[in-house]
PDB file of C-alpha atoms in Angstrom:
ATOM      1  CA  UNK A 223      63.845  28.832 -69.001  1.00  0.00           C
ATOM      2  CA  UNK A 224      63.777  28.981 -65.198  1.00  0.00           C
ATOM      3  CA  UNK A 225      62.486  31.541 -63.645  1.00  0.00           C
ATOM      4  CA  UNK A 226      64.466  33.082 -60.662  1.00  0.00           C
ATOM      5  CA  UNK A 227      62.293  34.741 -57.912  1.00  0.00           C
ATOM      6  CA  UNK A 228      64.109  37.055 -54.884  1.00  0.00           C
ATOM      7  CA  UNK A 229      67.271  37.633 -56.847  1.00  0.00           C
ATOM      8  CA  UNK A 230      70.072  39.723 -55.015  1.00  0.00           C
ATOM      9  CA  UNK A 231      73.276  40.318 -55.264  1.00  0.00           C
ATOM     10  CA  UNK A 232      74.484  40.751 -51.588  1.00  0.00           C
ATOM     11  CA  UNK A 233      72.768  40.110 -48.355  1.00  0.00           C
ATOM     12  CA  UNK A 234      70.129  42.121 -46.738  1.00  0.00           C
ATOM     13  CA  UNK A 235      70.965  45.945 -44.728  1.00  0.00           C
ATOM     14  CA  UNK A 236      69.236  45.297 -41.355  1.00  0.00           C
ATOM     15  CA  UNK A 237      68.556  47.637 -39.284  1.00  0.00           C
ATOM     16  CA  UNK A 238      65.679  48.561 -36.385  1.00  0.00           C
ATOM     17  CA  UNK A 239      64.181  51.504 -34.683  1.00  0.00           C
ATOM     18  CA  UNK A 240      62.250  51.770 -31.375  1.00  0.00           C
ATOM     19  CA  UNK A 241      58.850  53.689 -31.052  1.00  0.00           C
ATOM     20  CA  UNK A 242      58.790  54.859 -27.756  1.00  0.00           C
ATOM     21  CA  UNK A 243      60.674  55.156 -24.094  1.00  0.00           C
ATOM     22  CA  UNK A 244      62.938  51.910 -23.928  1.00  0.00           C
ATOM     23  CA  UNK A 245      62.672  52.538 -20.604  1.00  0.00           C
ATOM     24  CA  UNK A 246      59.457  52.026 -18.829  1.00  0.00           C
ATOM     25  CA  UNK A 247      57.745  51.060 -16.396  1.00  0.00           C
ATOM     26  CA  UNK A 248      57.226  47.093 -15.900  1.00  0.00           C
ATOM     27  CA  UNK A 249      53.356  46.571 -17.545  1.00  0.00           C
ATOM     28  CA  UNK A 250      53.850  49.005 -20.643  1.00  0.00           C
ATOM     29  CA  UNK A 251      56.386  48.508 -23.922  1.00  0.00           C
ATOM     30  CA  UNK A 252      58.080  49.590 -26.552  1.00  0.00           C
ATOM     31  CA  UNK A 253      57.175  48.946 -30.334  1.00  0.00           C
ATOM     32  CA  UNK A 254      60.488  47.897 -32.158  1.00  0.00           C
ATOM     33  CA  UNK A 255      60.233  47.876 -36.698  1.00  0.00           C
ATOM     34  CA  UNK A 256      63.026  46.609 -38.744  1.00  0.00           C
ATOM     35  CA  UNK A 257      63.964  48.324 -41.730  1.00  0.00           C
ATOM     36  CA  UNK A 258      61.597  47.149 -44.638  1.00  0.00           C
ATOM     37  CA  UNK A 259      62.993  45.178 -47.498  1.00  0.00           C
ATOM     38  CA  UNK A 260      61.611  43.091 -50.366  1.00  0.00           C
ATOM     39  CA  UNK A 261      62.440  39.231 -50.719  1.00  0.00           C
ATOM     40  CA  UNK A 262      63.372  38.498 -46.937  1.00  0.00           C
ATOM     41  CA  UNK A 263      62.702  37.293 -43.508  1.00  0.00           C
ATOM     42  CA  UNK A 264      62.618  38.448 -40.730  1.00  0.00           C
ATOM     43  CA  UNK A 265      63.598  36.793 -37.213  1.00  0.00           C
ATOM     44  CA  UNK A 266      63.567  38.621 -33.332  1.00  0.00           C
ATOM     45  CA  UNK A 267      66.304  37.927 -30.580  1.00  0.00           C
ATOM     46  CA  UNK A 268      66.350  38.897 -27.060  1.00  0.00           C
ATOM     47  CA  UNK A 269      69.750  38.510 -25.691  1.00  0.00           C
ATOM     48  CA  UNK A 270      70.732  37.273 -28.647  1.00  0.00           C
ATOM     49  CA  UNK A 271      68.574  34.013 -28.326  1.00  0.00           C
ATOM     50  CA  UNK A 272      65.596  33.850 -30.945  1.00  0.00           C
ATOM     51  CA  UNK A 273      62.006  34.548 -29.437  1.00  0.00           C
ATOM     52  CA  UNK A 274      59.474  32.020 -30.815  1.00  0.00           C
ATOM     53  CA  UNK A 275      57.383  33.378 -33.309  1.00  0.00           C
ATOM     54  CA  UNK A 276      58.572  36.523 -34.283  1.00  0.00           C
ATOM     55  CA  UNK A 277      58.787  36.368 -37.994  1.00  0.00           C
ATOM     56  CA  UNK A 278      57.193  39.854 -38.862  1.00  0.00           C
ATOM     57  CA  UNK A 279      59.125  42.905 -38.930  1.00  0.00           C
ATOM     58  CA  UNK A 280      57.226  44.731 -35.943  1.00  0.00           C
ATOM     59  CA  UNK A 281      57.970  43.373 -32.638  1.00  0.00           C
ATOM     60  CA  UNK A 282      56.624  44.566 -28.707  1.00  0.00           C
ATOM     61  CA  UNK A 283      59.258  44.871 -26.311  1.00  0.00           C
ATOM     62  CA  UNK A 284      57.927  44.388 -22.847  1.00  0.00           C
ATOM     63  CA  UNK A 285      60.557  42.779 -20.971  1.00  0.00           C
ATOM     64  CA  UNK A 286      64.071  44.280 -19.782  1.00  0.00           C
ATOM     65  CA  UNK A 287      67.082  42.772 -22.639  1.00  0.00           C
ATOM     66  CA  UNK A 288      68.816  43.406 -25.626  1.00  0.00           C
ATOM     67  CA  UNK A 289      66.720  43.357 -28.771  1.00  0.00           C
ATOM     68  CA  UNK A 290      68.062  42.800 -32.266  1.00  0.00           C
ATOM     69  CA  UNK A 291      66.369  41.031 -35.710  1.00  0.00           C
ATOM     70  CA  UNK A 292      68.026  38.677 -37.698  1.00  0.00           C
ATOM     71  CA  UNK A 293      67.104  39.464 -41.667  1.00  0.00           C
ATOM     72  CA  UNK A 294      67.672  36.855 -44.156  1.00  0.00           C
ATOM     73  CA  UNK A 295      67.775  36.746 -47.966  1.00  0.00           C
ATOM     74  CA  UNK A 296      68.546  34.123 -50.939  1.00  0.00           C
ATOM     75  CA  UNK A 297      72.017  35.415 -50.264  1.00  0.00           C
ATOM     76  CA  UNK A 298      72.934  35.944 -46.618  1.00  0.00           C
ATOM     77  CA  UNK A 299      71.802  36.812 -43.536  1.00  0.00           C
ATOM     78  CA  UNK A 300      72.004  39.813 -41.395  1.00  0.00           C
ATOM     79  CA  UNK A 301      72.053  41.014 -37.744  1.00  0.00           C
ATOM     80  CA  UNK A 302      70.536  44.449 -37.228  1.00  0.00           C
ATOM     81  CA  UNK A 303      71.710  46.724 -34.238  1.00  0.00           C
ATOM     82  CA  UNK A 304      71.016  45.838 -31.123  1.00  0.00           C
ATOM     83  CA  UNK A 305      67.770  48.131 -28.456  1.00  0.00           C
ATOM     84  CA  UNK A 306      68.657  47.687 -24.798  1.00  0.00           C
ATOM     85  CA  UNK A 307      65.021  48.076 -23.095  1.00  0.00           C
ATOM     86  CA  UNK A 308      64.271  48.319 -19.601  1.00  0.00           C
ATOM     87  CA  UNK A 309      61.500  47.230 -17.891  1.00  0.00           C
ATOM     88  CA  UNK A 310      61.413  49.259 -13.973  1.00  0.00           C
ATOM     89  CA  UNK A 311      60.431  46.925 -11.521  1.00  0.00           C
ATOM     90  CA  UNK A 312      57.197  47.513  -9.629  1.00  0.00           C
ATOM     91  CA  UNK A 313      56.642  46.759  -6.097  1.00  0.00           C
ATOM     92  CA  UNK A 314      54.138  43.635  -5.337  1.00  0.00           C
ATOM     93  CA  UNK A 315      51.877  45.031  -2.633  1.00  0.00           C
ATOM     94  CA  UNK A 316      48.526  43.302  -1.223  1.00  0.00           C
ATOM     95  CA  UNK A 317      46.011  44.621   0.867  1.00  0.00           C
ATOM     96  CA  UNK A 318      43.494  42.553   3.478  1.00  0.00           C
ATOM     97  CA  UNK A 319      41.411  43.183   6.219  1.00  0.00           C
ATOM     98  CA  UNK A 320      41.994  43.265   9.957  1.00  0.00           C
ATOM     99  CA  UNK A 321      38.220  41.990  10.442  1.00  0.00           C
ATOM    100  CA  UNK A 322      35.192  41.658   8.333  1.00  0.00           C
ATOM    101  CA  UNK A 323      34.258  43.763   5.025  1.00  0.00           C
ATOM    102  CA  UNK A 324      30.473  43.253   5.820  1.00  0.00           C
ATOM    103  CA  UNK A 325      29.452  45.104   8.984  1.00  0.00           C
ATOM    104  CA  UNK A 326      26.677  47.515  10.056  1.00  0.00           C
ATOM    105  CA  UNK A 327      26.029  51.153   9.738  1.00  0.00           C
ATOM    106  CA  UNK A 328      28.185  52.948  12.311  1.00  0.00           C
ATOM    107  CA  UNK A 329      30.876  49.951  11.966  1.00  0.00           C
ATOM    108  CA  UNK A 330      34.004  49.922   9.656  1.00  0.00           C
ATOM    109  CA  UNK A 331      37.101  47.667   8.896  1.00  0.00           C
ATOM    110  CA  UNK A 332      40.648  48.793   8.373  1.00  0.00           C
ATOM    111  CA  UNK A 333      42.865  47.830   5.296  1.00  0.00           C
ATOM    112  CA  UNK A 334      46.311  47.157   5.541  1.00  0.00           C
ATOM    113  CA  UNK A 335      48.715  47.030   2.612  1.00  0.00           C
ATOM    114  CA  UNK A 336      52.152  44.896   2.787  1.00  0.00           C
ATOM    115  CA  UNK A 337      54.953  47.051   3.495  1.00  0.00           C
ATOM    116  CA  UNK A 338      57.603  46.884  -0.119  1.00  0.00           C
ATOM    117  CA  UNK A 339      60.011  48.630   1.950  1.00  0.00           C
ATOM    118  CA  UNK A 340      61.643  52.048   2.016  1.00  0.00           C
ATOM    119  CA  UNK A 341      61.200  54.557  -1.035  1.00  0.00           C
ATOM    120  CA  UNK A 342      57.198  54.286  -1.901  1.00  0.00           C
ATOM    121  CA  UNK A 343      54.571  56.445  -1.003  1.00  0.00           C
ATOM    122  CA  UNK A 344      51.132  55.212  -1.000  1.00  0.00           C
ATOM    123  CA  UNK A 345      46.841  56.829  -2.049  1.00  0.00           C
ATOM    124  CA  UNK A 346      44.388  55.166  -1.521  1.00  0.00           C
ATOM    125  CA  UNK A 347      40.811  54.739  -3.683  1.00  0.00           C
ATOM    126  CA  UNK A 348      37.466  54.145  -3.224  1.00  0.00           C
ATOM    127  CA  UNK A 349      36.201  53.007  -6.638  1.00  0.00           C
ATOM    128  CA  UNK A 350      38.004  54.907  -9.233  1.00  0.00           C
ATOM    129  CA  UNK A 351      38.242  58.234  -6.825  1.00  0.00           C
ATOM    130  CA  UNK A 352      41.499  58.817  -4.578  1.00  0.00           C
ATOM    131  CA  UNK A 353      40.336  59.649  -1.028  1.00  0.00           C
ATOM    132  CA  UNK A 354      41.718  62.716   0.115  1.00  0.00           C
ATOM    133  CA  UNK A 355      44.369  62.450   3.135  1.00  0.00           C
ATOM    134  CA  UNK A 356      44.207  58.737   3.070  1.00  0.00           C
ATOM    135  CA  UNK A 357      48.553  58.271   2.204  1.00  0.00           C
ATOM    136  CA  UNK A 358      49.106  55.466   4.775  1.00  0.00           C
ATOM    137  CA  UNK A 359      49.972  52.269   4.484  1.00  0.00           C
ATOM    138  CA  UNK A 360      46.573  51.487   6.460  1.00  0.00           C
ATOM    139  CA  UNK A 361      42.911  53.038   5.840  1.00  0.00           C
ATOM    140  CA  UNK A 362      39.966  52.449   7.739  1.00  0.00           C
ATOM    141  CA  UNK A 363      36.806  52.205   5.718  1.00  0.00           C
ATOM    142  CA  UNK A 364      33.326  53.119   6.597  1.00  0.00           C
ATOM    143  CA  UNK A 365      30.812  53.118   4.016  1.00  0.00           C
ATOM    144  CA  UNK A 366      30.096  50.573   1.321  1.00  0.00           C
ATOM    145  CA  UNK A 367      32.431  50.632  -1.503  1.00  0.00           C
ATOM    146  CA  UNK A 368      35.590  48.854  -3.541  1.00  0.00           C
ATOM    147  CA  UNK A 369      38.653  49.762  -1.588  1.00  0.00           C
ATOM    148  CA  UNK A 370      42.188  49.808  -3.384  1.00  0.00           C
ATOM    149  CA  UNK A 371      45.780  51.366  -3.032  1.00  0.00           C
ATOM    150  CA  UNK A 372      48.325  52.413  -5.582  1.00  0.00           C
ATOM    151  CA  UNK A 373      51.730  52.712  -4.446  1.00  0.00           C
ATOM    152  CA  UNK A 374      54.388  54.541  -5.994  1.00  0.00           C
ATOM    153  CA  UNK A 375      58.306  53.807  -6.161  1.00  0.00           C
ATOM    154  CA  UNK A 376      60.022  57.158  -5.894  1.00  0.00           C
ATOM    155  CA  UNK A 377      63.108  56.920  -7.288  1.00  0.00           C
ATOM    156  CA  UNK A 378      61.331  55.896 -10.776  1.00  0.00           C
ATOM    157  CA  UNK A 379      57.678  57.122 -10.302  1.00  0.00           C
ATOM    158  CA  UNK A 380      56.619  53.344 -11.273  1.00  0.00           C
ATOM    159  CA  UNK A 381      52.968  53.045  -9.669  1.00  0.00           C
ATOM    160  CA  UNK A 382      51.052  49.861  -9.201  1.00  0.00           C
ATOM    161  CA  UNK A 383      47.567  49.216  -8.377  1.00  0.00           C
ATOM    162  CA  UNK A 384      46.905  46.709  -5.765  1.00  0.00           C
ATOM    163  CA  UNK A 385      43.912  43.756  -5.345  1.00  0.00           C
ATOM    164  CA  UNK A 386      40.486  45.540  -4.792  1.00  0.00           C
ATOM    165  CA  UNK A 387      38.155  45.155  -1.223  1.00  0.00           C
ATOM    166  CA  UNK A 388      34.709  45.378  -1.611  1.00  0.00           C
ATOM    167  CA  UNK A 389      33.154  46.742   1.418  1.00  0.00           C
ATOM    168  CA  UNK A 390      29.447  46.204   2.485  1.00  0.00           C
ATOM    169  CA  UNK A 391      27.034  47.583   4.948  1.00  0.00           C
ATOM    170  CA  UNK A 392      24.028  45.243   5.502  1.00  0.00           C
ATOM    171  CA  UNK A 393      22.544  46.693   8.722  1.00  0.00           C
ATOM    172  CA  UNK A 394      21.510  50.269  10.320  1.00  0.00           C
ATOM    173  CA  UNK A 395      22.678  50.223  13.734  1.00  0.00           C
ATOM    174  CA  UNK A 396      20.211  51.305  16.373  1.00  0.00           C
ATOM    175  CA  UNK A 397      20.735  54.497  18.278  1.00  0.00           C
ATOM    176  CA  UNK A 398      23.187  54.104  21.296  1.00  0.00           C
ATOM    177  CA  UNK A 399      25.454  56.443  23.088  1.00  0.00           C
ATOM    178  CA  UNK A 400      28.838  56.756  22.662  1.00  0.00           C
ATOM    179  CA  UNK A 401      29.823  59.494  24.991  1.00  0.00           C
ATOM    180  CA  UNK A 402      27.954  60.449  28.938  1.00  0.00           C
ATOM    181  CA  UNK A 403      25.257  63.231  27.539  1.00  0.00           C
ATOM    182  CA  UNK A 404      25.403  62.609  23.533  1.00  0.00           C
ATOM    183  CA  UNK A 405      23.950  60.018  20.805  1.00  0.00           C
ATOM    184  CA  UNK A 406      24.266  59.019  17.728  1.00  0.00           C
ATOM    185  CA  UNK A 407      21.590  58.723  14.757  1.00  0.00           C
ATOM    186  CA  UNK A 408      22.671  57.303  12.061  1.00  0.00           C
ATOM    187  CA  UNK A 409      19.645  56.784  10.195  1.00  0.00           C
ATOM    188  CA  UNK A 410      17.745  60.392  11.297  1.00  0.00           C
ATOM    189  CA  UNK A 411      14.442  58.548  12.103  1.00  0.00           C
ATOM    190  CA  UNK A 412      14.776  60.226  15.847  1.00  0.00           C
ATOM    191  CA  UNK A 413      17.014  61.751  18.392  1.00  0.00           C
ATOM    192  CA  UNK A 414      18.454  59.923  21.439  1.00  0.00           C
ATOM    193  CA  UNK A 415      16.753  60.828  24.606  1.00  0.00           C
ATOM    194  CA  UNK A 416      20.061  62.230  26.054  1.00  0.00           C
ATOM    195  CA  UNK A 417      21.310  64.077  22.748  1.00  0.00           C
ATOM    196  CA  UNK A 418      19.064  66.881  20.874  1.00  0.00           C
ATOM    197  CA  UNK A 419      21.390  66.897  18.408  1.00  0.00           C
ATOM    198  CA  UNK A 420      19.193  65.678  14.936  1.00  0.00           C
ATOM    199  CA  UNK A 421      22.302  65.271  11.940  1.00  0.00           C
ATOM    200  CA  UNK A 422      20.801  63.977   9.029  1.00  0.00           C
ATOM    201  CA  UNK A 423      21.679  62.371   6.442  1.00  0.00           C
ATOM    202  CA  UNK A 424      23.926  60.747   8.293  1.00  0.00           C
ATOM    203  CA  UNK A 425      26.307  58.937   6.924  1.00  0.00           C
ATOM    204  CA  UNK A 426      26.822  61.801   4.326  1.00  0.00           C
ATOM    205  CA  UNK A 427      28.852  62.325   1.289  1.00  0.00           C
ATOM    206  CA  UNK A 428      29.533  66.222   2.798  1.00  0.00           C
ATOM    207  CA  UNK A 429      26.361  67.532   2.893  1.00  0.00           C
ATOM    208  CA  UNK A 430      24.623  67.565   6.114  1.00  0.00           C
ATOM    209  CA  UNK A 431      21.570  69.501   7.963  1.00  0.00           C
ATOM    210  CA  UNK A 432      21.963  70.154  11.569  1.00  0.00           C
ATOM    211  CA  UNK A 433      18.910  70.696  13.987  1.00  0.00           C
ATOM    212  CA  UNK A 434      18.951  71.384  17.586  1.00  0.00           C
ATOM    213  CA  UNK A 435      16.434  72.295  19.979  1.00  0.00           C
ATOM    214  CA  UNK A 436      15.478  73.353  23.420  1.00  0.00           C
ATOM    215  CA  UNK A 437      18.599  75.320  24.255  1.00  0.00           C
ATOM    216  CA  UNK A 438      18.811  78.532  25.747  1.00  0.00           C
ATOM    217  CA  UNK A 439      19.511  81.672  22.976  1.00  0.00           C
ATOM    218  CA  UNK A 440      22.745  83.039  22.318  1.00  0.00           C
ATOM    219  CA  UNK A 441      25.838  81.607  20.654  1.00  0.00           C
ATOM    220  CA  UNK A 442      26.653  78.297  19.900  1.00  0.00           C
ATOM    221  CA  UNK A 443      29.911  76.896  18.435  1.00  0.00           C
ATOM    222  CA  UNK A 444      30.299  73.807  16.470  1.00  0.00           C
ATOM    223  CA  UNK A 445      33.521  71.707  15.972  1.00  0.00           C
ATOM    224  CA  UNK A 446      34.011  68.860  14.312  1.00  0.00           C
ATOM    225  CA  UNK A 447      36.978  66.439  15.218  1.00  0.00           C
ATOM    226  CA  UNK A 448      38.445  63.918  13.379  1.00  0.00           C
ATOM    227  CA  UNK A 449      39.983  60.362  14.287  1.00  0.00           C
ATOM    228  CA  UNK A 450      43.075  62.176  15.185  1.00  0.00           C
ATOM    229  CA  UNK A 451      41.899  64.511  16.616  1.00  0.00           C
ATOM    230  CA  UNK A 452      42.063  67.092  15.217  1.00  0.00           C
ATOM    231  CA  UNK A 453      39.597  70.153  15.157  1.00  0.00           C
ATOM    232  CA  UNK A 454      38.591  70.288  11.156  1.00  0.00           C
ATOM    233  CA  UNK A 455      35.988  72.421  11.185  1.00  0.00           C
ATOM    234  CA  UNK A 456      34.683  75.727  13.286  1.00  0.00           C
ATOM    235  CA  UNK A 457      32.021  77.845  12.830  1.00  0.00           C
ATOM    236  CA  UNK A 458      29.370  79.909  15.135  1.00  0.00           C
ATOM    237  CA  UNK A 459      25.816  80.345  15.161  1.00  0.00           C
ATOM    238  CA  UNK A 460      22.898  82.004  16.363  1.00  0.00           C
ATOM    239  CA  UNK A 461      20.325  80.144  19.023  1.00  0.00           C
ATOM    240  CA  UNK A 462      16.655  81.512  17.995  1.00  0.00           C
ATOM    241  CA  UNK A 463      13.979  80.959  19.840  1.00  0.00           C
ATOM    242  CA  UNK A 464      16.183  78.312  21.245  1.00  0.00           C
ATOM    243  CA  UNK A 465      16.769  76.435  18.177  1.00  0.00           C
ATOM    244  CA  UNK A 466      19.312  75.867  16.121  1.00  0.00           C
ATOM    245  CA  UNK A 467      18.773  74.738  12.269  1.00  0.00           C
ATOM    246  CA  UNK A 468      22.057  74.985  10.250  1.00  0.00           C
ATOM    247  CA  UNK A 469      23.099  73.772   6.882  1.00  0.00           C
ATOM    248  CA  UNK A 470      26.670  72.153   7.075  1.00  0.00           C
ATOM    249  CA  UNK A 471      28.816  71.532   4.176  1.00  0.00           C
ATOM    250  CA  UNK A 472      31.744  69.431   4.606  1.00  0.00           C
ATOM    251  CA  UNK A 473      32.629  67.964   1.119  1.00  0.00           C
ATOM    252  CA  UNK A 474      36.674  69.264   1.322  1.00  0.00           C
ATOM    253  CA  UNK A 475      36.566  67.127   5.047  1.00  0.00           C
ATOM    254  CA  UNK A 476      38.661  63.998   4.437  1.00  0.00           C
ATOM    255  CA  UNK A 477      35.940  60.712   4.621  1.00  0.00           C
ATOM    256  CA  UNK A 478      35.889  58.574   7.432  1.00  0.00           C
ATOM    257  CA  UNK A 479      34.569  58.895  11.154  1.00  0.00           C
ATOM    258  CA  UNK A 480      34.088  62.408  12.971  1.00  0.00           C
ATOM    259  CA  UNK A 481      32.833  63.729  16.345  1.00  0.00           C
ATOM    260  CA  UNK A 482      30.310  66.856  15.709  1.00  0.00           C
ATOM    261  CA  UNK A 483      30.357  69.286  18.737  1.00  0.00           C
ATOM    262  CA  UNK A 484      28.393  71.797  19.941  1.00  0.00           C
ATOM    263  CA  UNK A 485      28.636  73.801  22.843  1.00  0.00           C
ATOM    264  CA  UNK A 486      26.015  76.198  23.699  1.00  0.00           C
ATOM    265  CA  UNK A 487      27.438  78.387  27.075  1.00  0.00           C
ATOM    266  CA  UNK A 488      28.297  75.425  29.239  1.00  0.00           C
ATOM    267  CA  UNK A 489      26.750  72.267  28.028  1.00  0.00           C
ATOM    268  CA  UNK A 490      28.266  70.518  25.556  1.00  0.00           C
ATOM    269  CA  UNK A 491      26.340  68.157  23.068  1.00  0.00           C
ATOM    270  CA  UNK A 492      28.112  65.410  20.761  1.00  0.00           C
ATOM    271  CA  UNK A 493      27.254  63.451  18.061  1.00  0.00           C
ATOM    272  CA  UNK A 494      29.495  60.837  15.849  1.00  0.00           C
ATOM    273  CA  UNK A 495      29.257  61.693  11.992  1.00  0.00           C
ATOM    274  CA  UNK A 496      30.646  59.663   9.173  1.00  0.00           C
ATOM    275  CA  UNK A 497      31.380  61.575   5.607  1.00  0.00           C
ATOM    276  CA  UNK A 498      31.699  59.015   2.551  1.00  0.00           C
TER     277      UNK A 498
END
């Protein structure tokens, strides 16, 4: 007597689901599952063309097109219903450097990503920490570190992360004036011989201690400017015994390159300060 395996009576019921958005930005995907059945096969189509390979009943949609799978018995086939999925294009954006990544302390290089056109809005990241202020389409960079950007289409809030810089700083600069009357110290191991002003550590990730001495007493008040600019920062202090030995914290300050001030009645001292 033969045996008959898979008997049926009338072709397979196919049918499929999706497991997640079928629309989505281009990287992710959607997990589609035919209906389970006993004694069949199972085939996937994308635009009604068969995709190599895809003989199980689970398939991952990453690509924009019409999904269906083809389910076949001993006695006929079937074509389930067709999933439209949509894959969001992303914008491809690189970023490079106008001049060399490997400079000394007191130097820096500025990135510059390719412009994708209207619509996108840009942060950029030093290692795996957005940099506060820094939406451009350019950031200069001053301290050692992997630079990146991730820009962001708005109409469909698609991000993608660009190609990383690595940026290193293989020299201390030697002390050297950058304005008539003030100095900069970026390693705190003395003052200039024009400038008073000791700022140390300097470069900083916020935290700073300023020192200055041989001033008259009174009032003195501090600003510090950014690249801009701009005045970011104000404060007043007391001259004792014609010093001046103030704690400075400036971690909310967005990093970069800043000019300390500080005027005590009329003489005005300056000093260049990098937060990182």
């Amino acid at each position: 007597i033969q045996q008959i395996y898979n008997a049926c009576t009338t072709a397979p019921v196919a049918s499929i689901t999706s497991y997640g958005n079928t629309t989505f930005c281009t990287g992710d995907n959607v997990y589609l599952v035919a209906s389970p059945a006993t004694g069949v096969t199972y085939q996937w189509q994308k635009n009604s063309v068969n995709i190599s390979g895809t003989t199980s009943k689970t398939y991952t949609a990453k690509t924009t097109g019409m999904y269906r799978c083809v389910v076949t018995n001993p006695c006929g086939i079937s074509n389930s219903n067709a999933i439209s999925v949509t894959a969001l294009p992303l914008a491809t954006v690189t970023i490079s450097a106008t001049t060399s990544t490997t400079f000394c302390a007191g130097g820096s290089v500025t990135f510059t990503g390719t412009n994708p056109g209207a619509g996108y809005t840009y942060q950029w990241y030093k290692g795996s920490v957005s940099i506060k202020g820094a939406t451009g389409l350019s950031y200069t960079a001053y301290s050692p570190g992997s630079y990146k950007m991730v820009n962001t289409n708005t109409a469909n809030g698609c991000s993608r992360i660009t190609n990383s810089k690595g940026v290193v700083v293989s020299c201390r600069m030697a002390n050297r004036n950058l304005f008539s009357g003030s100095g900069f110290n970026p390693d705190a191991s003395g003052d200039d011989v024009d400038n008073p002003i000791h700022l140390y550590p300097n470069p900083s990730a916020g935290s700073f201690t300023l020192e200055l001495s041989e001033v008259e007493d009174g009032n003195a008040k501090i600003e510090l400017i950014n690249s801009l600019g701009q005045t970011v920062y104000r404060d007043d202090v007391e001259i004792l015994n014609g010093q001046i030995q103030k704690q400075m914290e400036l971690n909310s300050i967005t990093q970069g390159l800043h000019i300390l001030r500080v005027r005590v009645n009329d003489k005005l001292y300056e000093s260049k300060v990098i937060i990182n």
